[in-house]
PDB file of C-alpha atoms in Angstrom:
ATOM      1  CA  MET Q  18     119.827 107.283  90.957  1.00 90.00           C
ATOM      2  CA  PHE Q  19     116.653 105.438  91.890  1.00 92.00           C
ATOM      3  CA  GLY Q  20     114.189 103.687  89.601  1.00 93.00           C
ATOM      4  CA  TYR Q  21     110.748 102.951  91.083  1.00 93.00           C
ATOM      5  CA  LEU Q  22     107.923 100.900  89.587  1.00 92.00           C
ATOM      6  CA  GLY Q  23     104.201 101.424  90.122  1.00 88.00           C
ATOM      7  CA  THR Q  24     102.285 103.546  92.601  1.00 86.00           C
ATOM      8  CA  GLU Q  25     103.457 101.243  95.419  1.00 88.00           C
ATOM      9  CA  GLY Q  26     107.065 102.280  94.812  1.00 89.00           C
ATOM     10  CA  TYR Q  27     108.884  98.995  94.238  1.00 93.00           C
ATOM     11  CA  LEU Q  28     112.578  99.734  93.783  1.00 94.00           C
ATOM     12  CA  ILE Q  29     113.849  98.296  90.491  1.00 94.00           C
ATOM     13  CA  ASN Q  30     117.422  99.550  90.388  1.00 93.00           C
ATOM     14  CA  VAL Q  31     119.785 101.911  92.193  1.00 94.00           C
ATOM     15  CA  GLU Q  32     123.113 103.484  91.374  1.00 93.00           C
ATOM     16  CA  LEU Q  33     125.364 105.297  93.817  1.00 92.00           C
ATOM     17  CA  ARG Q  34     127.043 108.307  92.227  1.00 90.00           C
ATOM     18  CA  GLU Q  35     129.571 110.876  93.247  1.00 88.00           C
ATOM     19  CA  GLY Q  36     128.139 114.195  94.319  1.00 85.00           C
ATOM     20  CA  SER Q  37     129.972 116.069  91.569  1.00 87.00           C
ATOM     21  CA  GLN Q  38     128.534 113.898  88.787  1.00 87.00           C
ATOM     22  CA  HIS Q  39     125.849 115.413  86.566  1.00 88.00           C
ATOM     23  CA  CYS Q  40     122.502 113.634  86.828  1.00 87.00           C
ATOM     24  CA  GLN Q  41     122.407 112.959  83.063  1.00 89.00           C
ATOM     25  CA  LYS Q  42     125.777 111.192  82.922  1.00 89.00           C
ATOM     26  CA  ASN Q  43     125.292 107.467  82.165  1.00 90.00           C
ATOM     27  CA  THR Q  44     121.521 107.910  82.495  1.00 91.00           C
ATOM     28  CA  PRO Q  45     120.720 106.287  79.094  1.00 92.00           C
ATOM     29  CA  GLU Q  46     122.502 103.122  80.244  1.00 93.00           C
ATOM     30  CA  PHE Q  47     120.654 103.280  83.570  1.00 93.00           C
ATOM     31  CA  ILE Q  48     117.285 103.599  81.777  1.00 93.00           C
ATOM     32  CA  GLN Q  49     118.178 100.683  79.512  1.00 92.00           C
ATOM     33  CA  GLU Q  50     118.927  98.522  82.542  1.00 93.00           C
ATOM     34  CA  ILE Q  51     115.688  99.663  84.210  1.00 93.00           C
ATOM     35  CA  LEU Q  52     113.639  98.630  81.178  1.00 93.00           C
ATOM     36  CA  LYS Q  53     115.384  95.268  81.008  1.00 93.00           C
ATOM     37  CA  LEU Q  54     114.661  94.526  84.674  1.00 93.00           C
ATOM     38  CA  THR Q  55     111.091  95.815  84.472  1.00 93.00           C
ATOM     39  CA  ARG Q  56     110.245  93.558  81.538  1.00 92.00           C
ATOM     40  CA  GLN Q  57     111.192  90.598  83.724  1.00 92.00           C
ATOM     41  CA  ILE Q  58     108.382  91.686  86.079  1.00 91.00           C
ATOM     42  CA  THR Q  59     105.596  92.877  83.792  1.00 90.00           C
ATOM     43  CA  GLN Q  60     104.719  93.167  80.119  1.00 91.00           C
ATOM     44  CA  GLU Q  61     102.186  95.954  80.720  1.00 92.00           C
ATOM     45  CA  PRO Q  62     102.628  99.338  78.981  1.00 91.00           C
ATOM     46  CA  LEU Q  63     105.132 101.543  80.799  1.00 92.00           C
ATOM     47  CA  LEU Q  64     105.441 105.269  81.374  1.00 92.00           C
ATOM     48  CA  ILE Q  65     108.861 106.674  82.211  1.00 92.00           C
ATOM     49  CA  ARG Q  66     108.759 109.977  84.109  1.00 92.00           C
ATOM     50  CA  LEU Q  67     111.904 112.090  84.295  1.00 91.00           C
ATOM     51  CA  ASP Q  68     112.582 115.551  85.655  1.00 89.00           C
ATOM     52  CA  SER Q  69     114.188 118.454  83.810  1.00 90.00           C
ATOM     53  CA  GLY Q  70     117.702 117.326  84.710  1.00 89.00           C
ATOM     54  CA  ASN Q  71     117.225 114.394  82.329  1.00 89.00           C
ATOM     55  CA  ASP Q  72     115.819 116.396  79.411  1.00 90.00           C
ATOM     56  CA  SER Q  73     118.184 114.921  76.846  1.00 90.00           C
ATOM     57  CA  GLN Q  74     117.763 113.477  73.367  1.00 89.00           C
ATOM     58  CA  ASP Q  75     119.953 110.526  74.370  1.00 90.00           C
ATOM     59  CA  ASN Q  76     117.242 109.311  76.748  1.00 90.00           C
ATOM     60  CA  PHE Q  77     114.596 109.485  74.019  1.00 89.00           C
ATOM     61  CA  GLU Q  78     116.800 107.459  71.677  1.00 89.00           C
ATOM     62  CA  VAL Q  79     116.961 104.652  74.244  1.00 90.00           C
ATOM     63  CA  ILE Q  80     113.254 104.712  75.101  1.00 89.00           C
ATOM     64  CA  LYS Q  81     111.930 104.775  71.534  1.00 85.00           C
ATOM     65  CA  THR Q  82     113.676 101.471  70.763  1.00 85.00           C
ATOM     66  CA  CYS Q  83     111.448  99.721  73.344  1.00 87.00           C
ATOM     67  CA  GLU Q  84     107.903  98.698  72.471  1.00 87.00           C
ATOM     68  CA  GLY Q  85     105.051  99.711  74.745  1.00 89.00           C
ATOM     69  CA  VAL Q  86     107.019 102.444  76.550  1.00 91.00           C
ATOM     70  CA  ASP Q  87     105.927 106.099  76.720  1.00 91.00           C
ATOM     71  CA  VAL Q  88     107.804 108.986  78.241  1.00 91.00           C
ATOM     72  CA  LEU Q  89     106.886 112.109  80.207  1.00 92.00           C
ATOM     73  CA  VAL Q  90     109.719 114.559  80.807  1.00 93.00           C
ATOM     74  CA  LYS Q  91     109.671 118.039  82.259  1.00 93.00           C
ATOM     75  CA  ARG Q  92     111.541 120.225  79.788  1.00 92.00           C
ATOM     76  CA  ASN Q  93     114.587 122.265  80.640  1.00 92.00           C
ATOM     77  CA  LEU Q  94     113.766 125.790  79.451  1.00 90.00           C
ATOM     78  CA  ARG Q  95     117.465 126.660  79.273  1.00 88.00           C
ATOM     79  CA  LYS Q  96     117.594 130.162  77.727  1.00 87.00           C
ATOM     80  CA  GLU Q  97     114.012 130.324  76.440  1.00 89.00           C
ATOM     81  CA  SER Q  98     112.212 133.599  77.138  1.00 91.00           C
ATOM     82  CA  LEU Q  99     109.484 133.523  79.781  1.00 92.00           C
ATOM     83  CA  ASP Q 100     107.835 136.540  78.152  1.00 92.00           C
ATOM     84  CA  GLY Q 101     107.879 134.654  74.857  1.00 93.00           C
ATOM     85  CA  TRP Q 102     106.020 131.749  76.429  1.00 93.00           C
ATOM     86  CA  LEU Q 103     103.453 134.139  77.895  1.00 91.00           C
ATOM     87  CA  ILE Q 104     102.806 135.659  74.459  1.00 92.00           C
ATOM     88  CA  LEU Q 105     102.584 132.185  72.900  1.00 91.00           C
ATOM     89  CA  ALA Q 106     100.082 131.055  75.537  1.00 90.00           C
ATOM     90  CA  GLN Q 107      97.930 134.133  75.065  1.00 88.00           C
ATOM     91  CA  ASN Q 108      97.814 133.710  71.278  1.00 87.00           C
ATOM     92  CA  THR Q 109      97.470 129.910  70.993  1.00 83.00           C
ATOM     93  CA  GLU Q 110      94.065 128.481  70.175  1.00 77.00           C
ATOM     94  CA  SER Q 111      92.340 125.873  72.380  1.00 73.00           C
ATOM     95  CA  VAL Q 112      94.265 127.081  75.445  1.00 82.00           C
ATOM     96  CA  ARG Q 113      92.453 126.860  78.755  1.00 80.00           C
ATOM     97  CA  LEU Q 114      92.624 130.126  80.699  1.00 80.00           C
ATOM     98  CA  ILE Q 115      92.190 129.870  84.450  1.00 81.00           C
ATOM     99  CA  ARG Q 116      91.733 133.117  86.357  1.00 77.00           C
ATOM    100  CA  CYS Q 117      92.128 133.071  90.129  1.00 74.00           C
ATOM    101  CA  GLY Q 118      92.091 136.788  90.933  1.00 74.00           C
ATOM    102  CA  HIS Q 119      95.721 137.208  91.924  1.00 85.00           C
ATOM    103  CA  LYS Q 120      97.016 135.201  88.947  1.00 87.00           C
ATOM    104  CA  SER Q 121      96.175 133.974  85.458  1.00 88.00           C
ATOM    105  CA  VAL Q 122      97.056 130.474  84.299  1.00 90.00           C
ATOM    106  CA  TRP Q 123      97.204 129.240  80.699  1.00 91.00           C
ATOM    107  CA  VAL Q 124      97.279 125.483  80.033  1.00 92.00           C
ATOM    108  CA  GLY Q 125      97.601 124.058  76.543  1.00 91.00           C
ATOM    109  CA  GLN Q 126      99.610 122.209  73.929  1.00 91.00           C
ATOM    110  CA  THR Q 127     101.822 123.432  71.100  1.00 91.00           C
ATOM    111  CA  THR Q 128     104.126 122.158  68.367  1.00 89.00           C
ATOM    112  CA  VAL Q 129     106.286 125.301  68.107  1.00 89.00           C
ATOM    113  CA  ASP Q 130     108.504 127.181  70.549  1.00 88.00           C
ATOM    114  CA  PRO Q 131     108.174 130.916  71.374  1.00 89.00           C
ATOM    115  CA  LYS Q 132     110.376 131.766  68.368  1.00 88.00           C
ATOM    116  CA  GLY Q 133     108.064 129.888  66.002  1.00 87.00           C
ATOM    117  CA  ARG Q 134     110.450 126.990  65.363  1.00 88.00           C
ATOM    118  CA  ALA Q 135     108.896 123.546  64.926  1.00 90.00           C
ATOM    119  CA  LEU Q 136     109.455 121.104  67.786  1.00 89.00           C
ATOM    120  CA  PRO Q 137     110.340 117.417  67.250  1.00 87.00           C
ATOM    121  CA  ARG Q 138     107.237 116.395  69.210  1.00 86.00           C
ATOM    122  CA  PRO Q 139     104.236 118.208  70.810  1.00 87.00           C
ATOM    123  CA  ILE Q 140     104.717 119.684  74.256  1.00 92.00           C
ATOM    124  CA  VAL Q 141     102.282 120.600  77.014  1.00 93.00           C
ATOM    125  CA  PHE Q 142     102.751 123.938  78.744  1.00 94.00           C
ATOM    126  CA  LYS Q 143     101.485 125.763  81.800  1.00 93.00           C
ATOM    127  CA  VAL Q 144     102.131 129.488  82.012  1.00 93.00           C
ATOM    128  CA  THR Q 145     101.287 131.435  85.167  1.00 92.00           C
ATOM    129  CA  GLU Q 146     101.259 135.221  85.418  1.00 91.00           C
ATOM    130  CA  ARG Q 147     101.151 136.200  89.082  1.00 90.00           C
ATOM    131  CA  TYR Q 148      99.991 139.684  90.117  1.00 89.00           C
ATOM    132  CA  GLU Q 149     100.494 139.414  93.867  1.00 87.00           C
ATOM    133  CA  GLU Q 150     102.455 137.271  96.280  1.00 83.00           C
ATOM    134  CA  LYS Q 151     101.581 136.528  99.906  1.00 81.00           C
ATOM    135  CA  GLY Q 152      98.807 139.129  99.752  1.00 79.00           C
ATOM    136  CA  GLU Q 153     101.107 141.919  98.510  1.00 85.00           C
ATOM    137  CA  PRO Q 154     100.489 143.331  94.993  1.00 86.00           C
ATOM    138  CA  LEU Q 155     103.489 143.176  92.679  1.00 85.00           C
ATOM    139  CA  LEU Q 156     104.714 146.199  90.731  1.00 87.00           C
ATOM    140  CA  PHE Q 157     105.626 143.906  87.824  1.00 88.00           C
ATOM    141  CA  PRO Q 158     103.880 140.532  87.410  1.00 89.00           C
ATOM    142  CA  THR Q 159     106.061 137.435  87.698  1.00 92.00           C
ATOM    143  CA  ILE Q 160     105.921 134.691  85.065  1.00 93.00           C
ATOM    144  CA  GLU Q 161     106.267 130.965  85.770  1.00 93.00           C
ATOM    145  CA  VAL Q 162     106.528 128.451  82.939  1.00 94.00           C
ATOM    146  CA  GLU Q 163     106.284 124.646  83.002  1.00 94.00           C
ATOM    147  CA  THR Q 164     106.666 122.626  79.798  1.00 94.00           C
ATOM    148  CA  TYR Q 165     106.604 118.860  79.266  1.00 95.00           C
ATOM    149  CA  TRP Q 166     107.613 116.412  76.566  1.00 93.00           C
ATOM    150  CA  VAL Q 167     104.969 113.710  76.325  1.00 91.00           C
ATOM    151  CA  THR Q 168     104.368 110.784  73.967  1.00 88.00           C
ATOM    152  CA  ILE Q 169     101.063 109.585  75.451  1.00 87.00           C
ATOM    153  CA  ALA Q 170      98.103 110.060  73.123  1.00 83.00           C
ATOM    154  CA  GLY Q 171      94.578 110.891  74.209  1.00 85.00           C
ATOM    155  CA  LEU Q 172      95.355 112.899  77.364  1.00 88.00           C
ATOM    156  CA  SER Q 173      94.369 116.512  77.947  1.00 90.00           C
ATOM    157  CA  PRO Q 174      97.110 118.999  78.889  1.00 90.00           C
ATOM    158  CA  GLN Q 175      95.825 119.199  82.472  1.00 91.00           C
ATOM    159  CA  GLU Q 176      95.865 115.400  82.778  1.00 92.00           C
ATOM    160  CA  VAL Q 177      99.484 115.368  81.591  1.00 92.00           C
ATOM    161  CA  ILE Q 178     100.446 117.974  84.196  1.00 92.00           C
ATOM    162  CA  ASN Q 179      98.659 116.079  86.972  1.00 92.00           C
ATOM    163  CA  LEU Q 180     100.363 112.881  85.860  1.00 91.00           C
ATOM    164  CA  TYR Q 181     103.771 114.495  86.159  1.00 92.00           C
ATOM    165  CA  HIS Q 182     103.011 116.009  89.554  1.00 90.00           C
ATOM    166  CA  ASP Q 183     102.442 112.452  90.834  1.00 86.00           C
ATOM    167  CA  HIS Q 184     106.168 112.079  90.201  1.00 83.00           C
ATOM    168  CA  GLY Q 185     106.669 113.896  93.495  1.00 81.00           C
ATOM    169  CA  THR Q 186     105.492 110.775  95.326  1.00 84.00           C
ATOM    170  CA  SER Q 187     108.969 109.322  94.749  1.00 86.00           C
ATOM    171  CA  GLU Q 188     110.277 111.818  97.302  1.00 86.00           C
ATOM    172  CA  GLN Q 189     108.308 109.865  99.923  1.00 89.00           C
ATOM    173  CA  PHE Q 190     110.067 106.689  98.801  1.00 91.00           C
ATOM    174  CA  HIS Q 191     113.432 108.458  99.166  1.00 90.00           C
ATOM    175  CA  SER Q 192     112.420 109.525 102.664  1.00 90.00           C
ATOM    176  CA  GLU Q 193     111.632 105.941 103.670  1.00 91.00           C
ATOM    177  CA  ILE Q 194     115.024 104.737 102.436  1.00 92.00           C
ATOM    178  CA  LYS Q 195     116.905 107.488 104.246  1.00 91.00           C
ATOM    179  CA  SER Q 196     114.981 107.622 107.519  1.00 91.00           C
ATOM    180  CA  ASP Q 197     113.254 104.249 107.947  1.00 90.00           C
ATOM    181  CA  LEU Q 198     116.193 102.177 106.695  1.00 90.00           C
ATOM    182  CA  GLY Q 199     118.758 104.500 108.299  1.00 89.00           C
ATOM    183  CA  LEU Q 200     120.642 105.412 105.110  1.00 89.00           C
ATOM    184  CA  GLU Q 201     120.747 109.155 105.630  1.00 87.00           C
ATOM    185  CA  ARG Q 202     124.521 108.720 105.849  1.00 89.00           C
ATOM    186  CA  PHE Q 203     126.549 105.777 104.634  1.00 90.00           C
ATOM    187  CA  PRO Q 204     128.779 104.054 107.189  1.00 89.00           C
ATOM    188  CA  SER Q 205     131.895 103.398 105.118  1.00 90.00           C
ATOM    189  CA  CYS Q 206     134.625 105.673 103.805  1.00 90.00           C
ATOM    190  CA  ARG Q 207     134.915 103.511 100.665  1.00 92.00           C
ATOM    191  CA  PHE Q 208     132.691 104.260  97.706  1.00 92.00           C
ATOM    192  CA  SER Q 209     132.431 100.608  96.632  1.00 93.00           C
ATOM    193  CA  SER Q 210     131.355  99.508 100.121  1.00 94.00           C
ATOM    194  CA  ASN Q 211     128.634 102.148 100.265  1.00 93.00           C
ATOM    195  CA  SER Q 212     127.450 101.097  96.818  1.00 93.00           C
ATOM    196  CA  LEU Q 213     127.110  97.505  98.063  1.00 94.00           C
ATOM    197  CA  ILE Q 214     125.185  98.701 101.128  1.00 94.00           C
ATOM    198  CA  LEU Q 215     122.788 100.638  98.890  1.00 93.00           C
ATOM    199  CA  HIS Q 216     122.101  97.539  96.778  1.00 94.00           C
ATOM    200  CA  LEU Q 217     121.475  95.504  99.935  1.00 95.00           C
ATOM    201  CA  ALA Q 218     119.083  98.239 101.018  1.00 94.00           C
ATOM    202  CA  LEU Q 219     117.245  97.714  97.706  1.00 94.00           C
ATOM    203  CA  LEU Q 220     116.643  94.089  98.701  1.00 94.00           C
ATOM    204  CA  ALA Q 221     115.484  94.981 102.231  1.00 94.00           C
ATOM    205  CA  TYR Q 222     113.291  97.804 100.914  1.00 94.00           C
ATOM    206  CA  ASN Q 223     111.446  95.550  98.457  1.00 94.00           C
ATOM    207  CA  ILE Q 224     110.950  92.775 101.033  1.00 93.00           C
ATOM    208  CA  LEU Q 225     109.398  95.224 103.488  1.00 92.00           C
ATOM    209  CA  ARG Q 226     107.303  96.774 100.714  1.00 92.00           C
ATOM    210  CA  ILE Q 227     105.957  93.372  99.659  1.00 91.00           C
ATOM    211  CA  ILE Q 228     105.117  92.504 103.270  1.00 88.00           C
ATOM    212  CA  GLY Q 229     103.288  95.814 103.631  1.00 87.00           C
ATOM    213  CA  GLN Q 230     101.274  95.276 100.453  1.00 87.00           C
ATOM    214  CA  ILE Q 231     100.330  91.722 101.463  1.00 85.00           C
ATOM    215  CA  SER Q 232      99.177  93.003 104.844  1.00 80.00           C
ATOM    216  CA  LEU Q 233      96.769  95.408 103.135  1.00 81.00           C
ATOM    217  CA  GLU Q 234      95.035  92.454 101.479  1.00 77.00           C
ATOM    218  CA  GLU Q 235      94.451  90.538 104.725  1.00 65.00           C
ATOM    219  CA  GLN Q 236      90.910  90.468 106.114  1.00 59.00           C
ATOM    220  CA  ASP Q 237      89.297  89.233 109.296  1.00 52.00           C
ATOM    221  CA  GLU Q 238      86.421  86.754 109.640  1.00 50.00           C
ATOM    222  CA  ASN Q 239      83.965  89.521 108.675  1.00 50.00           C
ATOM    223  CA  ASN Q 240      85.870  90.283 105.440  1.00 50.00           C
ATOM    224  CA  LEU Q 241      87.044  93.610 106.877  1.00 49.00           C
ATOM    225  CA  PRO Q 242      90.630  94.923 106.639  1.00 52.00           C
ATOM    226  CA  ILE Q 243      92.694  94.022 109.684  1.00 54.00           C
ATOM    227  CA  ASN Q 244      93.564  96.991 111.922  1.00 54.00           C
ATOM    228  CA  ARG Q 245      93.005  99.637 109.222  1.00 56.00           C
ATOM    229  CA  ARG Q 246      91.250 102.806 110.301  1.00 60.00           C
ATOM    230  CA  LYS Q 247      91.252 104.317 106.803  1.00 62.00           C
ATOM    231  CA  LYS Q 248      91.796 103.227 103.233  1.00 69.00           C
ATOM    232  CA  VAL Q 249      95.461 103.345 102.202  1.00 72.00           C
ATOM    233  CA  SER Q 250      97.344 102.183  99.105  1.00 75.00           C
ATOM    234  CA  ARG Q 251     100.580 101.226 100.882  1.00 82.00           C
ATOM    235  CA  ARG Q 252     102.167 100.981 104.306  1.00 84.00           C
ATOM    236  CA  ARG Q 253     105.238 102.998 105.196  1.00 88.00           C
ATOM    237  CA  LEU Q 254     108.318 100.879 105.865  1.00 90.00           C
ATOM    238  CA  ARG Q 255     108.514 102.133 109.445  1.00 89.00           C
ATOM    239  CA  THR Q 256     104.946 100.976 110.049  1.00 86.00           C
ATOM    240  CA  VAL Q 257     105.730  97.557 108.618  1.00 87.00           C
ATOM    241  CA  MET Q 258     108.786  97.191 110.858  1.00 88.00           C
ATOM    242  CA  GLN Q 259     107.091  98.436 114.027  1.00 83.00           C
ATOM    243  CA  ASP Q 260     103.822  96.525 113.591  1.00 78.00           C
ATOM    244  CA  LEU Q 261     104.962  93.343 111.843  1.00 76.00           C
ATOM    245  CA  MET Q 262     108.701  92.974 112.437  1.00 77.00           C
ATOM    246  CA  TYR Q 263     109.364  94.297 115.955  1.00 78.00           C
ATOM    247  CA  MET Q 264     106.989  91.777 117.500  1.00 72.00           C
ATOM    248  CA  ALA Q 265     107.610  89.359 120.341  1.00 74.00           C
ATOM    249  CA  GLY Q 266     106.987  85.778 119.326  1.00 76.00           C
ATOM    250  CA  ARG Q 267     107.770  82.233 120.286  1.00 80.00           C
ATOM    251  CA  LEU Q 268     109.316  79.698 117.926  1.00 81.00           C
ATOM    252  CA  ILE Q 269     107.546  76.338 118.333  1.00 83.00           C
ATOM    253  CA  TYR Q 270     108.342  72.917 116.894  1.00 87.00           C
ATOM    254  CA  SER Q 271     105.292  70.707 116.920  1.00 86.00           C
ATOM    255  CA  GLY Q 272     103.895  68.059 114.587  1.00 87.00           C
ATOM    256  CA  ARG Q 273     107.216  67.901 112.770  1.00 87.00           C
ATOM    257  CA  ARG Q 274     106.991  71.512 111.651  1.00 82.00           C
ATOM    258  CA  TRP Q 275     108.171  74.888 112.905  1.00 79.00           C
ATOM    259  CA  SER Q 276     105.775  77.745 113.604  1.00 76.00           C
ATOM    260  CA  ILE Q 277     105.795  81.154 115.272  1.00 73.00           C
ATOM    261  CA  SER Q 278     103.309  81.978 118.008  1.00 76.00           C
ATOM    262  CA  PHE Q 279     102.416  85.583 118.851  1.00 71.00           C
ATOM    263  CA  GLY Q 280     100.576  87.004 121.818  1.00 69.00           C
ATOM    264  CA  LYS Q 281      96.818  86.887 121.366  1.00 65.00           C
ATOM    265  CA  ILE Q 282      96.385  90.450 122.625  1.00 65.00           C
ATOM    266  CA  ASN Q 283      98.568  91.730 119.791  1.00 66.00           C
ATOM    267  CA  PRO Q 284      96.213  93.277 117.182  1.00 63.00           C
ATOM    268  CA  PHE Q 285      98.641  92.358 114.400  1.00 64.00           C
ATOM    269  CA  ALA Q 286      99.205  88.747 115.520  1.00 66.00           C
ATOM    270  CA  GLN Q 287      96.848  87.124 113.014  1.00 67.00           C
ATOM    271  CA  LEU Q 288      98.016  89.494 110.282  1.00 66.00           C
ATOM    272  CA  ALA Q 289     101.671  88.599 110.881  1.00 66.00           C
ATOM    273  CA  GLU Q 290     100.917  84.881 110.814  1.00 67.00           C
ATOM    274  CA  ASN Q 291      99.027  85.251 107.521  1.00 70.00           C
ATOM    275  CA  VAL Q 292     101.842  87.257 105.946  1.00 67.00           C
ATOM    276  CA  LEU Q 293     104.482  84.731 107.029  1.00 68.00           C
ATOM    277  CA  TYR Q 294     102.360  81.859 105.704  1.00 69.00           C
ATOM    278  CA  ARG Q 295     101.887  83.542 102.325  1.00 71.00           C
ATOM    279  CA  LEU Q 296     105.568  84.351 102.013  1.00 67.00           C
ATOM    280  CA  ARG Q 297     106.470  80.749 102.889  1.00 67.00           C
ATOM    281  CA  CYS Q 298     104.017  79.322 100.347  1.00 68.00           C
ATOM    282  CA  SER Q 299     104.795  81.769  97.517  1.00 65.00           C
ATOM    283  CA  PRO Q 300     106.889  80.363  94.608  1.00 63.00           C
ATOM    284  CA  GLY Q 301     110.593  81.258  94.791  1.00 54.00           C
TER     285      GLY Q 301
END
């Protein structure tokens, strides 16, 4: 289990689990710990995004006890009828119908399920009826249904769906942990040792992420970003290590202080010196 914060992907907490364990087991306690740690960092309003594997009332009970926390969860349809959702979408008022030739898409919000039963909170739905696939017409149209629990007020259904789809960015963070930090496979045969290694990886991950974010703020004498060919919101961990960590330097003691000198032809030399200086001067 991984808990990330912000669009930069700071890693708040991790938990190593056995492969046979269901994703919802002990998740309320994990969310509670996440909220406790996050409130030590920021008091800004929070949005917790969870996938359908964590569609459980237990999670809502934990989240609703915290002030300033909203939730966005993709619902688990379980045994709900796809045809029922299609009929509901076609007969619900204020539903946006998008026609793209080979498919029809209905996007809207409802307070009842396909059987007409009242829901504990409004849900946003997206129903797609597809008439062809890969250029081949289908004898019977296929139906795809996405539904979401959401507690955020003032957002349109499409904005809610787009907000959840940003949840897929966390897969890039997983990729950086597995490939860039070399944790595709754990080295030990002991579960407790691998759990310790994962928590140490959390520390290394956040340090590299902070260095990468600081480097994006650095500017040259013309107030231009240093060595950036396009606008980016974060640096990949591999880029941080290759450009800022794997760098030849010379440790110098002069004027009763230690410093690191880099080659002047290195395009990241000034950037690395600025990052090291800011890290050394930062509180804590």
